[in-house]
PDB file of C-alpha atoms and ligand atoms in Angstrom:
ATOM      1  CA  MET K 490       0.005  -0.006   0.001  1.00 74.00           C
ATOM      2  CA  ASN K 491       1.300   3.439  -0.832  1.00 81.00           C
ATOM      3  CA  ALA K 492       1.701   5.947   1.983  1.00 78.00           C
ATOM      4  CA  GLU K 493       0.465   9.421   1.373  1.00 78.00           C
ATOM      5  CA  ILE K 494       2.937  12.155   0.439  1.00 81.00           C
ATOM      6  CA  THR K 495       1.988  15.602  -0.840  1.00 81.00           C
ATOM      7  CA  LEU K 496       4.574  18.266  -0.127  1.00 81.00           C
ATOM      8  CA  ASN K 497       2.925  21.507   0.731  1.00 80.00           C
ATOM      9  CA  GLY K 498       5.834  23.706   1.835  1.00 83.00           C
ATOM     10  CA  GLU K 499       7.319  21.153   4.318  1.00 89.00           C
ATOM     11  CA  ILE K 500      10.908  21.964   5.157  1.00 96.00           C
ATOM     12  CA  LEU K 501      13.176  19.382   6.758  1.00 97.00           C
ATOM     13  CA  LYS K 502      16.414  20.532   8.322  1.00 97.00           C
ATOM     14  CA  SER K 503      19.566  18.675   9.206  1.00 98.00           C
ATOM     15  CA  GLU K 504      22.985  19.898  10.181  1.00 98.00           C
ATOM     16  CA  ARG K 505      24.129  20.901   6.671  1.00 98.00           C
ATOM     17  CA  LEU K 506      21.064  20.472   4.568  1.00 98.00           C
ATOM     18  CA  ILE K 507      17.583  21.755   3.925  1.00 98.00           C
ATOM     19  CA  LEU K 508      15.094  19.447   2.202  1.00 98.00           C
ATOM     20  CA  ARG K 509      12.297  21.485   0.617  1.00 97.00           C
ATOM     21  CA  SER K 510       9.935  21.550  -2.361  1.00 96.00           C
ATOM     22  CA  TRP K 511      11.414  22.301  -5.791  1.00 97.00           C
ATOM     23  CA  LYS K 512      11.019  25.800  -7.251  1.00 96.00           C
ATOM     24  CA  LEU K 513      11.298  26.891 -10.867  1.00 97.00           C
ATOM     25  CA  ASN K 514      14.383  28.962 -10.108  1.00 97.00           C
ATOM     26  CA  ASP K 515      16.277  25.798  -9.065  1.00 98.00           C
ATOM     27  CA  LEU K 516      16.517  24.979 -12.746  1.00 98.00           C
ATOM     28  CA  LYS K 517      20.175  26.086 -13.185  1.00 98.00           C
ATOM     29  CA  ASP K 518      21.387  24.005 -10.213  1.00 98.00           C
ATOM     30  CA  PHE K 519      19.248  21.044 -11.319  1.00 98.00           C
ATOM     31  CA  TYR K 520      20.573  21.063 -14.882  1.00 98.00           C
ATOM     32  CA  GLU K 521      24.120  21.525 -13.570  1.00 98.00           C
ATOM     33  CA  TYR K 522      24.128  18.172 -11.829  1.00 98.00           C
ATOM     34  CA  ALA K 523      21.593  16.267 -13.891  1.00 98.00           C
ATOM     35  CA  SER K 524      23.533  16.796 -17.139  1.00 98.00           C
ATOM     36  CA  VAL K 525      26.770  15.385 -15.832  1.00 98.00           C
ATOM     37  CA  ASP K 526      27.803  12.028 -17.282  1.00 97.00           C
ATOM     38  CA  GLY K 527      27.853   9.145 -14.806  1.00 96.00           C
ATOM     39  CA  VAL K 528      25.285  10.435 -12.362  1.00 97.00           C
ATOM     40  CA  GLY K 529      21.810   9.519 -13.649  1.00 96.00           C
ATOM     41  CA  GLN K 530      23.025   6.251 -15.190  1.00 95.00           C
ATOM     42  CA  MET K 531      23.607   4.909 -11.660  1.00 96.00           C
ATOM     43  CA  ALA K 532      19.946   5.600 -10.882  1.00 95.00           C
ATOM     44  CA  ASP K 533      18.636   4.374 -14.240  1.00 94.00           C
ATOM     45  CA  TRP K 534      18.145   7.644 -16.042  1.00 96.00           C
ATOM     46  CA  MET K 535      20.235   9.261 -18.757  1.00 97.00           C
ATOM     47  CA  PRO K 536      22.053  12.572 -18.294  1.00 98.00           C
ATOM     48  CA  HIS K 537      19.881  15.528 -19.283  1.00 98.00           C
ATOM     49  CA  LYS K 538      20.689  16.664 -22.855  1.00 98.00           C
ATOM     50  CA  ASN K 539      19.692  20.265 -22.470  1.00 98.00           C
ATOM     51  CA  ILE K 540      18.097  22.675 -20.023  1.00 98.00           C
ATOM     52  CA  GLU K 541      14.678  22.231 -21.603  1.00 98.00           C
ATOM     53  CA  GLU K 542      14.751  18.580 -20.600  1.00 98.00           C
ATOM     54  CA  SER K 543      15.619  19.552 -17.027  1.00 98.00           C
ATOM     55  CA  LYS K 544      12.787  22.089 -17.003  1.00 98.00           C
ATOM     56  CA  GLU K 545      10.283  19.489 -18.017  1.00 98.00           C
ATOM     57  CA  ILE K 546      11.381  17.143 -15.273  1.00 98.00           C
ATOM     58  CA  LEU K 547      11.521  19.947 -12.726  1.00 98.00           C
ATOM     59  CA  LEU K 548       7.944  20.911 -13.560  1.00 97.00           C
ATOM     60  CA  HIS K 549       7.014  17.275 -13.052  1.00 96.00           C
ATOM     61  CA  PHE K 550       8.680  17.323  -9.592  1.00 96.00           C
ATOM     62  CA  ILE K 551       6.767  20.467  -8.683  1.00 95.00           C
ATOM     63  CA  GLU K 552       3.477  18.906  -9.830  1.00 94.00           C
ATOM     64  CA  THR K 553       3.875  15.469  -8.235  1.00 93.00           C
ATOM     65  CA  LYS K 554       4.984  16.931  -4.837  1.00 92.00           C
ATOM     66  CA  ASN K 555       6.890  13.818  -3.733  1.00 94.00           C
ATOM     67  CA  ASN K 556      10.409  15.005  -4.445  1.00 96.00           C
ATOM     68  CA  PHE K 557      12.532  17.221  -2.170  1.00 97.00           C
ATOM     69  CA  ALA K 558      15.296  19.462  -3.403  1.00 98.00           C
ATOM     70  CA  ILE K 559      18.462  19.063  -1.303  1.00 98.00           C
ATOM     71  CA  GLU K 560      19.838  22.533  -0.511  1.00 98.00           C
ATOM     72  CA  LEU K 561      23.114  23.314   1.251  1.00 98.00           C
ATOM     73  CA  VAL K 562      22.473  25.404   4.351  1.00 98.00           C
ATOM     74  CA  GLU K 563      25.709  27.339   3.835  1.00 97.00           C
ATOM     75  CA  SER K 564      25.424  28.378   0.166  1.00 97.00           C
ATOM     76  CA  LYS K 565      21.740  27.775  -0.591  1.00 97.00           C
ATOM     77  CA  LYS K 566      22.845  25.740  -3.623  1.00 98.00           C
ATOM     78  CA  VAL K 567      20.677  22.813  -4.632  1.00 98.00           C
ATOM     79  CA  ILE K 568      23.000  19.762  -4.852  1.00 98.00           C
ATOM     80  CA  GLY K 569      20.527  16.948  -5.331  1.00 98.00           C
ATOM     81  CA  SER K 570      17.120  15.471  -4.794  1.00 98.00           C
ATOM     82  CA  ILE K 571      15.476  12.868  -2.651  1.00 98.00           C
ATOM     83  CA  SER K 572      12.072  11.395  -3.342  1.00 97.00           C
ATOM     84  CA  LEU K 573       9.326   9.145  -2.042  1.00 96.00           C
ATOM     85  CA  GLU K 574       8.282   7.077  -5.072  1.00 93.00           C
ATOM     86  CA  LEU K 575       5.163   4.959  -5.434  1.00 88.00           C
ATOM     87  CA  CYS K 576       5.616   1.345  -4.304  1.00 83.00           C
ATOM     88  CA  LYS K 577       6.164  -0.756  -7.432  1.00 82.00           C
ATOM     89  CA  GLU K 578       3.138  -2.970  -8.271  1.00 81.00           C
ATOM     90  CA  GLU K 579       5.177  -6.189  -7.996  1.00 80.00           C
ATOM     91  CA  PHE K 580       6.267  -5.408  -4.412  1.00 80.00           C
ATOM     92  CA  LYS K 581       2.847  -4.436  -3.046  1.00 79.00           C
ATOM     93  CA  LYS K 582       2.098  -8.025  -1.999  1.00 83.00           C
ATOM     94  CA  ASP K 583       5.311  -8.145   0.018  1.00 84.00           C
ATOM     95  CA  PHE K 584       4.067  -5.335   2.232  1.00 86.00           C
ATOM     96  CA  LYS K 585       0.476  -6.591   2.578  1.00 83.00           C
ATOM     97  CA  ASN K 586      -1.529  -3.831   4.256  1.00 86.00           C
ATOM     98  CA  LEU K 587       1.485  -1.862   5.471  1.00 91.00           C
ATOM     99  CA  SER K 588       1.951   1.651   4.065  1.00 91.00           C
ATOM    100  CA  GLY K 589       5.178   3.012   2.662  1.00 94.00           C
ATOM    101  CA  ARG K 590       7.142   4.197  -0.292  1.00 95.00           C
ATOM    102  CA  GLU K 591      10.379   3.744  -2.208  1.00 96.00           C
ATOM    103  CA  LEU K 592      13.216   6.119  -1.282  1.00 98.00           C
ATOM    104  CA  GLY K 593      15.281   7.501  -4.170  1.00 98.00           C
ATOM    105  CA  TYR K 594      18.137   9.986  -4.103  1.00 98.00           C
ATOM    106  CA  VAL K 595      20.795  11.671  -6.207  1.00 98.00           C
ATOM    107  CA  ILE K 596      23.648  14.021  -5.284  1.00 98.00           C
ATOM    108  CA  SER K 597      25.668  16.255  -7.577  1.00 98.00           C
ATOM    109  CA  LYS K 598      28.968  14.579  -8.549  1.00 98.00           C
ATOM    110  CA  ASP K 599      30.908  17.592  -7.216  1.00 98.00           C
ATOM    111  CA  TYR K 600      29.622  16.757  -3.714  1.00 98.00           C
ATOM    112  CA  TRP K 601      30.005  12.985  -3.546  1.00 98.00           C
ATOM    113  CA  ASN K 602      31.506  11.197  -0.516  1.00 98.00           C
ATOM    114  CA  ARG K 603      30.821  13.968   1.971  1.00 98.00           C
ATOM    115  CA  GLY K 604      27.964  12.211   3.652  1.00 98.00           C
ATOM    116  CA  TYR K 605      25.212  14.351   2.116  1.00 98.00           C
ATOM    117  CA  ALA K 606      23.045  11.534   0.682  1.00 98.00           C
ATOM    118  CA  THR K 607      23.116   9.735   4.056  1.00 98.00           C
ATOM    119  CA  GLU K 608      22.316  12.924   5.937  1.00 98.00           C
ATOM    120  CA  ALA K 609      19.356  13.677   3.635  1.00 98.00           C
ATOM    121  CA  ALA K 610      18.081  10.088   3.719  1.00 98.00           C
ATOM    122  CA  LYS K 611      18.226   9.993   7.542  1.00 98.00           C
ATOM    123  CA  ALA K 612      16.269  13.302   7.758  1.00 98.00           C
ATOM    124  CA  LEU K 613      13.580  12.027   5.390  1.00 97.00           C
ATOM    125  CA  ILE K 614      13.358   8.608   7.100  1.00 97.00           C
ATOM    126  CA  ASP K 615      12.823  10.367  10.378  1.00 96.00           C
ATOM    127  CA  TYR K 616      10.084  12.522   8.888  1.00 96.00           C
ATOM    128  CA  CYS K 617       8.360   9.532   7.303  1.00 96.00           C
ATOM    129  CA  PHE K 618       8.445   7.371  10.433  1.00 96.00           C
ATOM    130  CA  LYS K 619       7.928   9.959  13.174  1.00 95.00           C
ATOM    131  CA  GLU K 620       5.706  12.547  11.544  1.00 93.00           C
ATOM    132  CA  LYS K 621       3.892  10.699   8.765  1.00 93.00           C
ATOM    133  CA  GLY K 622       3.622   7.302  10.434  1.00 93.00           C
ATOM    134  CA  TYR K 623       4.834   5.268   7.500  1.00 94.00           C
ATOM    135  CA  ASP K 624       5.239   1.544   8.220  1.00 94.00           C
ATOM    136  CA  TYR K 625       8.180   0.929   5.888  1.00 94.00           C
ATOM    137  CA  LEU K 626      10.506   2.404   3.283  1.00 96.00           C
ATOM    138  CA  TYR K 627      12.322   0.426   0.745  1.00 96.00           C
ATOM    139  CA  CYS K 628      15.323   1.291  -1.407  1.00 97.00           C
ATOM    140  CA  SER K 629      17.151  -0.462  -4.177  1.00 97.00           C
ATOM    141  CA  HIS K 630      20.408  -0.117  -6.134  1.00 98.00           C
ATOM    142  CA  LEU K 631      22.059  -1.657  -9.191  1.00 97.00           C
ATOM    143  CA  GLU K 632      24.539  -4.227  -8.030  1.00 97.00           C
ATOM    144  CA  ARG K 633      27.458  -2.115  -9.305  1.00 96.00           C
ATOM    145  CA  ASN K 634      26.284   1.035  -7.421  1.00 97.00           C
ATOM    146  CA  TYR K 635      28.557   0.596  -4.331  1.00 97.00           C
ATOM    147  CA  LYS K 636      28.066   4.203  -3.192  1.00 98.00           C
ATOM    148  CA  SER K 637      24.281   3.795  -2.962  1.00 98.00           C
ATOM    149  CA  LYS K 638      24.713   0.443  -1.242  1.00 98.00           C
ATOM    150  CA  ARG K 639      26.822   2.131   1.372  1.00 98.00           C
ATOM    151  CA  VAL K 640      24.196   4.900   1.922  1.00 98.00           C
ATOM    152  CA  ILE K 641      21.550   2.188   2.410  1.00 98.00           C
ATOM    153  CA  GLU K 642      23.753   0.363   4.900  1.00 98.00           C
ATOM    154  CA  LYS K 643      24.488   3.553   6.831  1.00 98.00           C
ATOM    155  CA  CYS K 644      20.683   4.143   7.097  1.00 98.00           C
ATOM    156  CA  ASN K 645      20.307   0.632   8.598  1.00 97.00           C
ATOM    157  CA  PHE K 646      18.134  -0.885   5.843  1.00 97.00           C
ATOM    158  CA  THR K 647      18.015  -4.686   5.774  1.00 96.00           C
ATOM    159  CA  PHE K 648      18.641  -6.683   2.587  1.00 96.00           C
ATOM    160  CA  TYR K 649      15.323  -8.036   1.352  1.00 94.00           C
ATOM    161  CA  ARG K 650      15.740  -9.609  -2.098  1.00 94.00           C
ATOM    162  CA  GLU K 651      17.436  -9.293  -5.465  1.00 95.00           C
ATOM    163  CA  PHE K 652      16.043  -9.376  -8.981  1.00 94.00           C
ATOM    164  CA  ASP K 653      17.082  -8.820 -12.621  1.00 96.00           C
ATOM    165  CA  TYR K 654      16.189  -5.510 -14.229  1.00 93.00           C
ATOM    166  CA  ASP K 655      16.292  -4.021 -17.745  1.00 95.00           C
ATOM    167  CA  THR K 656      18.119  -0.676 -17.518  1.00 94.00           C
ATOM    168  CA  VAL K 657      18.018   2.471 -19.657  1.00 92.00           C
ATOM    169  CA  LEU K 658      21.445   1.441 -20.878  1.00 91.00           C
ATOM    170  CA  ASN K 659      19.848  -1.662 -22.418  1.00 93.00           C
ATOM    171  CA  THR K 660      21.651  -3.951 -20.067  1.00 95.00           C
ATOM    172  CA  ARG K 661      20.064  -6.579 -17.823  1.00 97.00           C
ATOM    173  CA  GLU K 662      21.425  -6.131 -14.381  1.00 96.00           C
ATOM    174  CA  LYS K 663      21.023  -7.309 -10.836  1.00 97.00           C
ATOM    175  CA  VAL K 664      19.196  -4.970  -8.447  1.00 97.00           C
ATOM    176  CA  LEU K 665      19.375  -5.371  -4.702  1.00 97.00           C
ATOM    177  CA  MET K 666      16.399  -4.267  -2.682  1.00 96.00           C
ATOM    178  CA  TYR K 667      16.390  -3.381   1.038  1.00 97.00           C
ATOM    179  CA  VAL K 668      13.652  -2.539   3.546  1.00 96.00           C
ATOM    180  CA  LEU K 669      13.559  -0.454   6.692  1.00 96.00           C
ATOM    181  CA  TYR K 670      10.518  -0.828   9.021  1.00 95.00           C
ATOM    182  CA  ASN K 671       9.226   1.823  11.341  1.00 95.00           C
ATOM    183  CA  LYS K 672       8.652  -0.712  14.075  1.00 87.00           C
ATOM    184  CA  GLN K 673      10.338  -4.096  14.149  1.00 68.00           C
ATOM    185  CA  GLU K 674       7.008  -5.873  14.836  1.00 61.00           C
ATOM    186  CA  GLU K 675       5.613  -4.550  11.548  1.00 59.00           C
ATOM    187  CA  ARG K 676       7.935  -6.625   9.461  1.00 62.00           C
ATOM    188  CA  ALA K 677       5.950  -8.103   6.614  1.00 53.00           C
TER     189      ALA K 677
HETATM  190  C1  COA W1358      24.717   7.277  -4.443  1.00 65.88           C
HETATM  191  C2  COA W1358      24.946   8.743  -4.076  1.00 65.88           C
HETATM  192  C3  COA W1358      23.570   9.425  -3.877  1.00 65.88           C
HETATM  193  C4  COA W1358      25.755   8.842  -2.818  1.00 65.88           C
HETATM  194  O1  COA W1358      25.872  10.163  -2.392  1.00 65.88           O
HETATM  195  P1  COA W1358      26.936  10.687  -1.380  1.00 65.88           P
HETATM  196  O2  COA W1358      26.503  12.007  -0.875  1.00 65.88           O
HETATM  197  O3  COA W1358      28.255  10.601  -2.026  1.00 65.88           O
HETATM  198  O4  COA W1358      26.846   9.523  -0.293  1.00 65.88           O
HETATM  199  P2  COA W1358      27.532   9.462   1.138  1.00 65.88           P
HETATM  200  O5  COA W1358      28.693  10.416   1.120  1.00 65.88           O
HETATM  201  O6  COA W1358      26.484   9.686   2.161  1.00 65.88           O
HETATM  202  O7  COA W1358      28.018   7.991   1.215  1.00 65.88           O
HETATM  203  C5  COA W1358      28.759   7.428   0.187  1.00 65.88           C
HETATM  204  C6  COA W1358      29.519   6.203   0.696  1.00 65.88           C
HETATM  205  O8  COA W1358      29.970   5.417  -0.396  1.00 65.88           O
HETATM  206  C7  COA W1358      31.341   5.066  -0.129  1.00 65.88           C
HETATM  207  N1  COA W1358      31.940   4.811  -1.440  1.00 65.88           N
HETATM  208  C8  COA W1358      32.266   5.690  -2.412  1.00 65.88           C
HETATM  209  N2  COA W1358      32.786   5.024  -3.486  1.00 65.88           N
HETATM  210  C9  COA W1358      32.753   3.701  -3.145  1.00 65.88           C
HETATM  211  C10 COA W1358      33.126   2.532  -3.833  1.00 65.88           C
HETATM  212  N3  COA W1358      33.598   2.562  -5.085  1.00 65.88           N
HETATM  213  N4  COA W1358      32.932   1.317  -3.210  1.00 65.88           N
HETATM  214  C11 COA W1358      32.421   1.324  -1.964  1.00 65.88           C
HETATM  215  N5  COA W1358      32.025   2.406  -1.289  1.00 65.88           N
HETATM  216  C12 COA W1358      32.189   3.551  -1.884  1.00 65.88           C
HETATM  217  C13 COA W1358      31.877   6.281   0.540  1.00 65.88           C
HETATM  218  O9  COA W1358      33.112   6.012   1.165  1.00 65.88           O
HETATM  219  C14 COA W1358      30.777   6.571   1.544  1.00 65.88           C
HETATM  220  O10 COA W1358      30.770   5.645   2.595  1.00 65.88           O
HETATM  221  P3  COA W1358      31.482   6.015   4.005  1.00 65.88           P
HETATM  222  O11 COA W1358      30.759   7.164   4.585  1.00 65.88           O
HETATM  223  O12 COA W1358      31.333   4.761   4.793  1.00 65.88           O
HETATM  224  O13 COA W1358      32.928   6.404   3.728  1.00 65.88           O
HETATM  225  C15 COA W1358      25.689   9.474  -5.193  1.00 65.88           C
HETATM  226  O14 COA W1358      26.897   8.795  -5.454  1.00 65.88           O
HETATM  227  C16 COA W1358      24.889   9.668  -6.448  1.00 65.88           C
HETATM  228  O15 COA W1358      24.106  10.624  -6.590  1.00 65.88           O
HETATM  229  N6  COA W1358      25.049   8.747  -7.414  1.00 65.88           N
HETATM  230  C17 COA W1358      24.309   8.834  -8.676  1.00 65.88           C
HETATM  231  C18 COA W1358      22.817   8.559  -8.461  1.00 65.88           C
HETATM  232  C19 COA W1358      22.548   7.336  -7.675  1.00 65.88           C
HETATM  233  O16 COA W1358      23.287   6.387  -7.707  1.00 65.88           O
HETATM  234  N7  COA W1358      21.409   7.385  -6.888  1.00 65.88           N
HETATM  235  C20 COA W1358      21.038   6.224  -6.114  1.00 65.88           C
HETATM  236  C21 COA W1358      20.300   5.267  -7.011  1.00 65.88           C
HETATM  237  S1  COA W1358      19.987   3.738  -6.144  1.00 65.88           S
END
């Protein structure tokens, strides 16, 4: 079952980050990181070819209201995004009547390995479990995505299952899926 998420001006704060709704004037920062080779491919999307493509996707983020911009407290620069995606149809039966979402994230390549994805994920997990009462969150990564695997481990997700997946690069790859429950007794 999908948990509800409709961002209406919510702002989540952590030590170095602000998670907030996307705005149209984030376009420059968004295009800057989303157009870089080697970023989107790890999350199964291709680098943006031009700023118009970024604008279209940004408008979609604003409309769907399930995707936070990750802004640096210090510089106000947007360095990534973190989202609460709909639970994929094929996994719904795994979670029975529990409510939750899939966690997804991306950080600008210029800012990798400084703990930002983990910090953002922990802030959002806290919000989902403590304020929104979600029962679970799940997260998955391509087998070769060691950085994302590490973020998932640092957020205390538990390995759940693996499956084969057809990627945007036209490869068939192994994906590892992990789950984090709000309360241990709610394990499906
Ligand atoms: C995955 C991603 C979000 C991580 O962001 P980040 O801010 O660099 O993450 P963090 O700094 O919180 O953690 C990264 C961890 O990966 C580790 N790491 C980096 N390269 C690694 C490698 N080749 N093998 C193993 N671990 C690696 C880092 O050391 C760090 O762990 P540590 O804190 O224990 O040292 C970022 O790389 C990214 O945006 N990638 C492209 C999009 C993507 O993959 N999204 C996720 C889809 S599932």
